[in-house]
Coordinates of C-alpha atoms and ligand atoms in Angstrom, one line a residue:
M1 CA -48.4 22.5 48.7
A2 CA -46.0 22.5 51.8
L3 CA -42.4 24.8 51.8
V4 CA -39.1 22.8 51.3
E5 CA -37.4 23.6 55.2
V6 CA -35.3 26.1 55.2
P7 CA -31.9 26.6 57.4
K8 CA -32.8 27.3 61.3
E9 CA -29.4 29.3 61.4
F10 CA -27.3 30.6 58.2
P11 CA -24.9 33.7 58.8
T12 CA -26.0 37.3 58.5
R13 CA -22.6 39.0 59.8
L14 CA -19.7 39.9 58.4
F15 CA -16.5 37.7 56.6
I16 CA -13.1 39.4 57.3
N17 CA -10.5 37.6 57.6
G18 CA -11.8 34.4 58.1
E19 CA -14.4 35.4 60.2
F20 CA -18.1 35.9 60.4
V21 CA -18.1 39.3 62.7
D22 CA -20.6 43.1 63.6
A23 CA -19.6 45.4 61.5
A24 CA -17.3 48.1 62.9
D25 CA -20.2 50.2 63.9
K26 CA -23.0 47.2 64.3
R27 CA -24.9 48.8 61.1
T28 CA -28.0 46.2 60.3
F29 CA -30.3 46.5 57.9
D30 CA -33.4 44.2 56.8
N31 CA -33.2 41.7 54.7
I32 CA -36.8 41.1 52.9
N33 CA -38.9 38.4 51.4
P34 CA -39.6 39.3 48.4
A35 CA -42.8 36.7 48.4
T36 CA -43.9 37.5 52.0
E37 CA -42.2 41.2 52.1
E38 CA -41.8 40.3 55.5
V39 CA -38.7 41.3 56.8
I40 CA -35.8 37.3 57.1
A41 CA -32.7 39.0 58.9
K42 CA -30.9 41.2 59.9
I43 CA -28.2 41.3 57.8
A44 CA -24.4 43.3 59.6
M45 CA -23.8 46.8 56.6
A46 CA -20.4 46.9 55.3
G47 CA -18.6 50.4 56.0
K48 CA -14.8 52.1 55.0
A49 CA -13.2 50.0 58.5
D50 CA -14.1 46.8 57.2
L51 CA -12.9 47.5 54.3
D52 CA -9.5 48.2 55.7
A53 CA -9.9 45.1 57.4
A54 CA -10.4 43.6 54.7
I55 CA -8.0 44.6 52.4
E56 CA -5.4 43.9 55.4
G57 CA -6.1 40.5 55.9
A58 CA -5.8 40.0 52.1
K59 CA -2.8 42.3 51.9
K60 CA -1.5 39.5 54.4
A61 CA -3.0 36.6 52.6
Q62 CA -2.5 36.8 49.0
P63 CA 1.4 36.5 48.6
E64 CA 1.1 34.0 49.5
W65 CA -1.7 32.4 48.3
A66 CA -0.1 33.3 44.7
A67 CA 3.3 31.5 45.8
A68 CA 0.9 28.1 46.5
P69 CA 1.8 25.1 43.8
P70 CA -1.3 25.9 41.5
A71 CA -2.2 22.2 42.6
K72 CA -2.7 23.8 45.2
R73 CA -4.9 25.5 44.9
A74 CA -6.8 23.6 42.5
N75 CA -7.6 21.4 45.2
L76 CA -8.7 24.2 48.2
I77 CA -10.8 26.1 45.3
W78 CA -12.0 22.3 44.0
K79 CA -13.4 21.8 47.8
I80 CA -15.1 24.5 48.2
G81 CA -17.0 23.3 45.2
D82 CA -17.7 20.2 46.8
E83 CA -18.4 21.6 49.9
I84 CA -21.1 23.8 47.9
M85 CA -23.2 20.2 46.8
K86 CA -22.6 19.5 50.3
R87 CA -25.0 22.2 51.2
R88 CA -27.3 22.1 48.1
H89 CA -30.9 22.4 49.6
E90 CA -29.4 25.1 52.3
F91 CA -28.5 26.8 48.7
A92 CA -31.8 25.9 47.1
A93 CA -34.0 27.8 50.2
L94 CA -32.4 30.2 51.6
E95 CA -31.8 31.4 47.8
A96 CA -35.3 30.7 47.2
M97 CA -36.4 33.0 50.1
D98 CA -34.4 36.0 49.3
S99 CA -34.5 35.6 45.7
G100 CA -38.2 35.1 44.5
K101 CA -36.3 33.3 42.3
P102 CA -38.8 29.4 42.1
Y103 CA -36.6 27.1 45.1
K104 CA -36.3 24.2 42.4
E105 CA -34.8 25.9 40.0
C106 CA -32.3 26.9 42.8
F107 CA -31.6 23.5 43.8
T108 CA -30.8 22.0 40.0
I109 CA -29.4 25.2 37.9
D110 CA -27.9 27.5 40.5
V111 CA -26.4 25.9 42.9
P112 CA -25.1 22.7 40.9
M113 CA -23.6 25.7 38.5
A114 CA -22.3 27.9 41.0
A115 CA -21.1 24.8 42.3
D116 CA -19.3 24.7 38.5
H117 CA -17.5 27.6 38.3
F118 CA -14.9 26.5 42.0
K119 CA -14.1 23.0 39.7
Y120 CA -14.4 24.9 36.3
F121 CA -11.2 26.9 37.6
A122 CA -10.3 25.1 40.1
G123 CA -9.1 22.6 37.1
V124 CA -7.6 25.1 34.2
L125 CA -5.3 26.9 36.3
R126 CA -2.7 25.1 36.1
S127 CA -2.7 25.5 31.9
L128 CA -1.8 29.3 32.9
Q129 CA 0.7 29.1 31.4
G130 CA 3.7 31.9 30.1
E131 CA 5.6 32.2 26.3
T132 CA 8.7 32.3 25.3
I133 CA 8.8 34.9 22.3
P134 CA 12.0 35.2 19.6
V135 CA 13.0 38.9 19.7
N136 CA 17.1 37.6 18.8
D137 CA 20.0 36.0 19.4
N138 CA 21.4 37.1 22.6
L139 CA 18.1 37.9 24.1
F140 CA 16.0 34.9 26.1
V141 CA 12.2 36.7 26.5
Y142 CA 9.3 35.3 28.7
T143 CA 6.2 35.8 30.0
L144 CA 4.9 35.5 33.3
R145 CA 0.7 35.6 34.6
E146 CA 0.8 37.3 37.4
P147 CA -2.4 37.8 39.3
L148 CA -3.4 41.6 40.1
G149 CA -3.3 41.4 44.1
I150 CA -6.6 42.6 45.2
V151 CA -9.6 41.9 43.5
A152 CA -13.4 43.1 44.1
G153 CA -16.4 41.5 42.3
I154 CA -19.6 43.5 42.6
T155 CA -22.3 42.1 42.7
P156 CA -26.1 41.5 41.5
W157 CA -29.7 40.6 42.9
N158 CA -30.5 38.2 40.1
F159 CA -28.5 34.7 40.4
P160 CA -26.7 36.3 44.4
L161 CA -24.9 32.2 44.2
L162 CA -23.7 31.8 41.0
M163 CA -22.4 35.8 40.3
A164 CA -20.7 35.0 44.0
A165 CA -19.6 31.9 42.3
R166 CA -18.7 33.3 39.8
K167 CA -16.6 36.2 40.9
I168 CA -14.8 34.5 43.4
A169 CA -13.8 31.3 41.7
P170 CA -10.9 32.7 38.7
A171 CA -10.1 35.2 40.8
I172 CA -8.5 32.8 43.8
A173 CA -8.0 30.5 40.8
A174 CA -5.5 33.1 39.0
G175 CA -3.8 33.5 42.6
N176 CA -5.8 37.5 43.9
A177 CA -7.3 37.5 47.2
V178 CA -10.7 38.8 46.9
I179 CA -13.5 41.4 47.9
L180 CA -17.6 39.6 47.5
K181 CA -20.0 42.7 47.2
P182 CA -23.0 41.4 46.7
A183 CA -26.3 43.2 46.2
S184 CA -27.5 44.4 48.8
P185 CA -31.1 42.8 49.2
T186 CA -29.7 39.4 48.9
P187 CA -27.2 39.1 51.1
L188 CA -28.0 34.7 52.2
T189 CA -25.9 32.8 50.6
A190 CA -23.4 35.4 49.6
N191 CA -22.3 34.8 53.5
L192 CA -22.9 30.2 52.6
L193 CA -20.1 30.3 50.5
A194 CA -18.7 31.9 52.9
E195 CA -18.4 29.7 55.3
C196 CA -17.9 27.3 52.7
I197 CA -14.5 29.3 51.7
R198 CA -13.7 28.9 55.4
E199 CA -14.8 24.6 55.9
A200 CA -12.8 24.1 52.0
K201 CA -9.3 25.8 54.4
I202 CA -8.8 28.5 52.2
P203 CA -6.6 30.4 53.7
A204 CA -7.7 33.3 56.2
G205 CA -8.9 36.9 55.0
L206 CA -8.0 35.4 51.2
V207 CA -11.6 36.0 50.5
A208 CA -14.3 38.2 52.7
V209 CA -17.5 38.6 52.0
L210 CA -19.2 43.1 53.3
N211 CA -22.7 43.3 52.0
G212 CA -23.9 46.4 52.0
K213 CA -25.4 49.1 50.2
G214 CA -23.8 50.4 47.2
S215 CA -23.5 53.9 47.6
E216 CA -21.1 53.5 50.3
I217 CA -19.5 50.2 50.5
G218 CA -19.3 50.0 46.3
Q219 CA -18.5 53.8 45.8
A220 CA -15.7 52.5 49.1
I221 CA -13.8 50.7 46.8
V222 CA -14.8 51.9 43.4
E223 CA -11.7 54.7 45.5
H224 CA -10.1 52.1 46.9
P225 CA -5.8 52.6 46.5
D226 CA -5.4 48.8 47.5
I227 CA -8.2 47.0 45.7
A228 CA -5.6 46.5 41.6
A229 CA -9.7 44.9 40.2
I230 CA -13.2 45.0 40.2
S231 CA -15.4 43.1 38.8
L232 CA -19.4 44.3 38.1
T233 CA -22.2 42.6 37.4
G234 CA -25.3 45.4 37.2
S235 CA -26.7 48.3 35.4
T236 CA -25.8 49.7 32.8
A237 CA -26.4 52.8 34.4
V238 CA -24.1 52.1 37.8
G239 CA -20.9 50.6 35.4
V240 CA -20.8 54.5 33.8
K241 CA -20.5 55.9 37.3
M242 CA -18.3 53.1 38.3
I243 CA -15.7 53.6 35.2
R244 CA -16.1 56.9 35.8
D245 CA -15.0 56.7 40.0
A246 CA -12.2 53.5 39.3
A247 CA -10.4 56.0 37.2
P248 CA -7.9 58.3 39.3
T249 CA -7.8 54.8 40.8
L250 CA -6.3 53.2 37.5
K251 CA -8.7 50.4 38.3
K252 CA -8.9 47.3 35.5
L253 CA -12.8 46.8 35.2
T254 CA -15.1 44.0 33.7
M255 CA -18.1 45.7 33.2
E256 CA -21.5 43.2 33.1
L257 CA -23.6 45.4 32.2
G258 CA -27.3 45.3 31.0
G259 CA -29.4 44.3 27.9
K260 CA -32.7 44.3 25.6
S261 CA -31.7 40.9 23.9
P262 CA -33.3 40.2 20.5
N263 CA -35.0 37.0 20.0
V264 CA -36.2 36.3 16.8
I265 CA -38.9 33.8 14.9
F266 CA -38.7 32.6 11.6
A267 CA -41.5 32.0 9.6
D268 CA -39.6 28.7 8.8
S269 CA -39.1 27.2 12.2
D270 CA -40.7 24.7 14.5
L271 CA -42.6 26.6 15.5
D272 CA -44.3 25.3 18.6
T273 CA -40.9 25.1 19.8
A274 CA -39.7 28.1 18.9
V275 CA -43.0 29.8 21.3
K276 CA -41.5 28.0 24.0
G277 CA -38.1 29.2 24.2
A278 CA -39.8 32.8 23.0
Q279 CA -41.9 32.6 26.9
A280 CA -39.5 30.5 29.2
A281 CA -36.8 33.7 27.0
I282 CA -38.4 36.3 29.3
F283 CA -40.5 34.2 32.1
Y284 CA -37.0 32.5 33.1
N285 CA -36.3 34.2 36.3
K286 CA -39.6 36.4 36.3
G287 CA -37.6 38.3 33.3
E288 CA -34.4 39.3 36.3
V289 CA -32.2 38.1 33.4
C290 CA -29.2 40.4 32.2
T291 CA -30.3 38.7 28.6
A292 CA -33.3 37.9 28.9
G293 CA -35.2 37.6 25.4
S294 CA -37.1 40.7 26.2
R295 CA -37.4 42.1 22.5
L296 CA -39.4 39.5 20.8
F297 CA -39.8 39.6 16.3
V298 CA -41.5 37.4 15.0
E299 CA -41.7 36.9 10.5
A300 CA -45.2 38.3 9.6
K301 CA -46.3 34.9 8.0
V302 CA -46.2 33.4 11.3
Y303 CA -46.7 36.7 13.5
D304 CA -50.2 37.0 14.6
E305 CA -50.3 32.5 14.9
T306 CA -47.0 33.4 17.0
V307 CA -48.3 36.0 19.2
E308 CA -51.8 33.9 19.5
K309 CA -50.5 30.9 21.4
L310 CA -48.1 33.0 23.3
A311 CA -49.9 35.2 25.4
A312 CA -51.9 32.1 25.5
R313 CA -49.5 30.1 27.0
A314 CA -48.1 33.8 29.5
K315 CA -52.0 32.8 31.1
K316 CA -51.8 29.7 31.5
M317 CA -48.2 30.3 34.1
T318 CA -50.0 31.0 37.6
C319 CA -47.0 31.6 40.7
A320 CA -46.4 30.2 44.1
N321 CA -43.8 30.9 47.3
P322 CA -41.0 29.8 45.6
L323 CA -39.5 27.7 49.2
D324 CA -42.9 25.6 47.1
E325 CA -42.0 23.6 45.2
D326 CA -43.8 23.3 43.3
C327 CA -43.1 26.9 42.0
K328 CA -42.2 27.7 38.8
Y329 CA -42.2 31.7 38.8
G330 CA -42.2 33.8 41.4
P331 CA -42.6 37.8 42.7
Q332 CA -40.6 40.3 41.1
N333 CA -36.9 40.6 43.7
N334 CA -37.5 43.8 45.5
K335 CA -40.0 46.1 45.6
A336 CA -37.9 48.7 44.2
Q337 CA -38.2 46.1 40.5
F338 CA -41.7 45.7 41.2
D339 CA -42.4 48.8 40.3
T340 CA -40.3 49.6 38.0
T341 CA -42.1 46.8 36.3
M342 CA -45.1 48.0 37.2
G343 CA -44.2 51.2 35.5
Y344 CA -43.2 50.1 32.1
I345 CA -46.3 48.5 32.0
E346 CA -48.0 51.2 32.7
K347 CA -45.9 52.7 30.1
G348 CA -46.6 49.8 27.3
K349 CA -50.3 50.4 27.7
K350 CA -50.0 54.6 27.2
E351 CA -47.7 54.2 24.5
G352 CA -50.1 51.7 22.4
A353 CA -48.2 48.6 22.7
K354 CA -51.6 45.7 22.8
L355 CA -51.6 44.3 25.3
V356 CA -52.0 40.5 24.6
A357 CA -51.2 38.7 28.0
G358 CA -50.8 39.8 32.4
G359 CA -50.0 43.9 32.4
E360 CA -50.9 42.9 36.0
R361 CA -49.4 42.7 39.4
M362 CA -50.7 39.1 41.0
G363 CA -52.2 38.9 44.6
D364 CA -52.2 41.3 47.1
K365 CA -48.8 39.9 48.8
G366 CA -46.1 39.7 47.4
Y367 CA -44.3 41.2 44.3
F368 CA -46.0 38.6 41.8
V369 CA -46.4 40.1 38.5
A370 CA -48.5 38.9 35.5
P371 CA -46.0 37.5 32.3
T372 CA -47.1 40.0 30.1
V373 CA -46.8 40.3 26.4
F374 CA -47.2 42.8 24.9
A375 CA -47.9 42.8 20.6
D376 CA -47.4 45.4 17.8
C377 CA -44.7 47.5 19.4
T378 CA -42.5 49.9 17.3
P379 CA -39.1 51.0 17.7
E380 CA -39.9 53.7 19.6
M381 CA -41.0 52.7 22.7
T382 CA -39.7 53.0 25.3
I383 CA -41.3 49.0 26.3
S384 CA -39.2 48.3 22.8
R385 CA -36.0 50.6 24.0
E386 CA -35.5 50.5 28.2
E387 CA -34.0 47.5 29.8
I388 CA -37.4 46.7 32.5
F389 CA -34.9 43.5 34.5
G390 CA -39.8 41.9 35.2
P391 CA -41.6 39.3 32.9
V392 CA -42.6 42.3 30.3
L393 CA -42.2 41.6 26.3
A394 CA -41.9 43.6 23.7
V395 CA -43.3 41.8 19.7
Q396 CA -42.9 43.1 17.0
K397 CA -43.5 41.4 12.9
F398 CA -41.0 42.0 10.6
S399 CA -41.0 40.5 6.9
E400 CA -37.2 41.0 5.7
F401 CA -33.6 39.9 7.1
D402 CA -31.8 43.2 6.4
E403 CA -34.7 45.1 8.1
L404 CA -34.7 42.8 11.2
I405 CA -30.7 42.9 11.3
E406 CA -31.6 46.1 11.8
K407 CA -34.3 46.4 13.9
A408 CA -32.3 44.0 15.7
N409 CA -29.4 45.4 16.1
G410 CA -31.0 49.1 16.4
S411 CA -30.2 49.0 20.5
E412 CA -27.6 50.6 22.3
Y413 CA -27.3 46.9 24.1
G414 CA -25.5 43.9 22.6
L415 CA -25.5 41.2 25.2
A416 CA -27.6 38.6 24.4
A417 CA -29.2 37.8 21.3
G418 CA -31.4 34.5 20.0
V419 CA -33.0 33.4 16.4
W420 CA -35.4 30.7 15.4
T421 CA -35.5 28.9 12.5
R422 CA -34.8 25.1 10.8
D423 CA -32.7 27.4 8.1
V424 CA -29.7 26.6 8.3
S425 CA -27.8 28.9 6.9
K426 CA -30.0 31.8 7.5
A427 CA -28.9 31.2 11.4
H428 CA -25.1 31.7 11.2
K429 CA -26.3 34.8 8.6
Y430 CA -27.6 36.1 12.4
A431 CA -25.0 34.8 14.7
K432 CA -22.8 37.4 12.2
A433 CA -24.8 39.9 11.8
I434 CA -25.9 40.5 15.7
K435 CA -23.8 42.7 17.7
A436 CA -24.3 40.2 20.5
G437 CA -21.5 38.3 23.3
A438 CA -23.3 35.6 22.8
V439 CA -26.2 33.9 20.4
W440 CA -28.4 30.9 21.1
V441 CA -29.6 29.0 17.7
N442 CA -32.5 27.1 18.2
C443 CA -32.2 28.1 21.8
Y444 CA -32.0 30.2 24.6
N445 CA -30.2 30.9 28.4
W446 CA -28.1 28.5 28.5
Y447 CA -24.2 29.5 30.0
D448 CA -21.5 26.9 30.4
S449 CA -18.3 27.8 33.2
A450 CA -15.9 26.7 30.3
V451 CA -17.9 29.7 27.7
P452 CA -16.7 33.0 27.7
Y453 CA -19.8 35.5 28.7
G454 CA -19.6 39.5 28.0
G455 CA -21.8 41.8 26.1
Y456 CA -21.2 44.8 23.0
K457 CA -21.7 47.9 23.1
L458 CA -23.7 49.0 26.5
S459 CA -23.9 46.0 28.0
G460 CA -20.3 45.8 28.8
Y461 CA -16.2 44.6 28.1
G462 CA -14.3 41.7 29.5
R463 CA -15.1 38.4 29.7
E464 CA -16.1 36.4 32.1
M465 CA -16.1 33.0 32.2
G466 CA -14.5 29.9 29.9
L467 CA -10.9 30.3 30.1
Q468 CA -10.1 34.2 28.7
G469 CA -13.0 35.1 32.4
L470 CA -9.1 33.6 34.1
T471 CA -6.3 35.1 33.1
N472 CA -8.9 39.1 32.3
M473 CA -7.9 37.9 36.6
T474 CA -3.8 38.1 35.5
Q475 CA -1.3 40.7 34.8
T476 CA 1.3 40.4 32.0
K477 CA 5.1 40.9 32.8
S478 CA 7.7 39.9 30.2
V479 CA 11.1 39.2 31.3
W480 CA 14.3 40.1 29.4
V481 CA 17.0 37.8 30.0
Q482 CA 20.5 39.4 28.2
L483 CA 22.2 35.8 27.4
Ligands
NAD1 P1 -27.3 47.5 39.7 O1 -26.6 47.9 39.0 O2 -28.4 48.9 41.0 O3 -26.5 47.1 41.8 C1 -25.4 46.2 40.9 C2 -24.6 46.2 42.0 O4 -23.6 47.6 42.1 C3 -25.0 46.0 43.4 O5 -24.4 45.2 44.8 C4 -25.2 47.5 44.4 O6 -25.2 47.4 45.2 C5 -23.6 47.8 43.5 N1 -23.4 49.5 43.5 C6 -24.6 50.2 43.9 N2 -24.3 51.3 43.2 C7 -23.0 51.7 42.8 C8 -21.7 52.1 43.5 N3 -21.9 53.5 43.0 N4 -20.4 52.4 43.6 C9 -20.3 50.3 43.3 N5 -21.2 49.7 43.6 C10 -22.7 49.7 43.6 O7 -27.8 46.0 39.3 P2 -29.3 45.9 40.5 O8 -30.1 46.1 40.2 O9 -28.7 44.6 41.5 O10 -28.9 44.1 39.3 C11 -29.8 44.4 38.1 C12 -29.1 44.9 36.8 O11 -27.8 43.9 36.6 C13 -29.3 44.6 35.5 O12 -29.0 45.3 35.1 C14 -29.3 43.6 34.6 O13 -28.7 43.5 33.5 C15 -27.9 43.8 35.2 N6 -27.0 42.2 34.6 C16 -26.7 42.4 34.2 C17 -25.8 40.2 33.7 C18 -24.2 40.7 33.0 O14 -24.0 39.5 32.8 N7 -24.1 41.0 32.0 C19 -26.3 40.0 35.5 C20 -26.7 39.7 36.0 C21 -27.6 41.0 36.1

């Protein structure tokens, strides 16, 4: 199949003060195409001096932005959404080449949803309001919702554009300046987004995009005294370190971290639909989804039939270059993730899980891993406990509702959960009993800009999206007036 056309030129440098610039020390790093293992481009690598320059720009731009009429801010933010949609193909092609996500998926899901994040927050920002609070007759008390100042967004590589939009849109909607630090394996679409932000006439300096290493520019952000808040989407290990390192400067933190989400098939479900749903829940975006339904619990009565159907479906999946319009399944995002996934597959085999599909690399070029299903897993096995972040499903059997809930909640994570059943009462009981930030009933992996999203337990704290995502980017001031 012919591959879609990729833009010949795209920004590769740092976005500071409304301009694309080299890193102060001129360093760059290689950006790799995970389907071909070839270098796509050299990307400017930000250091401390670049962060200082971005903060100076943010300090100049933010007060005026915060003071601007909300309607004006709303119009400009809405335009970012329009600019993204104007360049929908460019975004989708760059994202596919950079991240290994199928072009079609980028075009139909990631890009429109990123645009919608800007439009949603443009829409709701005018509803940011204070309150009046009756205290006593001689006092008039009211609250103001104020921006935090300069905030940072630090993002992972699995949904590069979408995560960038999720950090920037609510932050600027609430009147903040924002510094975005994308994950180093996927720098391209955040830079293209910066072009859209400039095109929309967002004031120079209000948004900076600093590509580079987590251990360097990420760490410098965490330690910088002028940054008031950080919203991280990433692994629990990095989150825990960040919480420690951000403590001396008392930053407000939002933590969207890892997951090991349970997905449950009851015997009374529409089994074919449930199996298809379970397949999509784990293999969508080649398993590189924080909410991936990576632990599947199947009721004993339909266990054998489910495993058989699931394995058959997994075996039929084929991979392709993500730039191929027919590609439905791409490579792991990067070499490190490929090695991690293959390592977990080996552990699954060694610990006695029954391999019923996949279990190996696909082809000999690119980081493709065959959709893998392990049956007869126990809760103790490594693949049932640890986040793999790849296309590996661990299937377990259950018989009783209470046993199921204990097993499903028996994880240190609590990001999401799914359930397939025709019994409404069972579905709601499950939704209530599960310790997770999102529960999907007879569906999986739905998201919307208007719906709050975030984790329980080691999956994090704070909420993004929805009105909570907006208020999360503000602080409250109480004003007391003696009458
Ligand atoms: P990661 O934790 O390795 O990196 C996330 C970001 O943090 C990157 O930009 C990285 O450069 C940066 N970083 C690393 N060390 C840092 C440091 N010391 N200081 C500051 N920043 C630092 O995660 P990843 O490998 O990019 O992404 C995969 C992980 O993200 C998985 O655990 C997945 O579950 C999680 N994730 C969670 C959600 C969610 O919404 N909860 C969504 C997507 C991904």
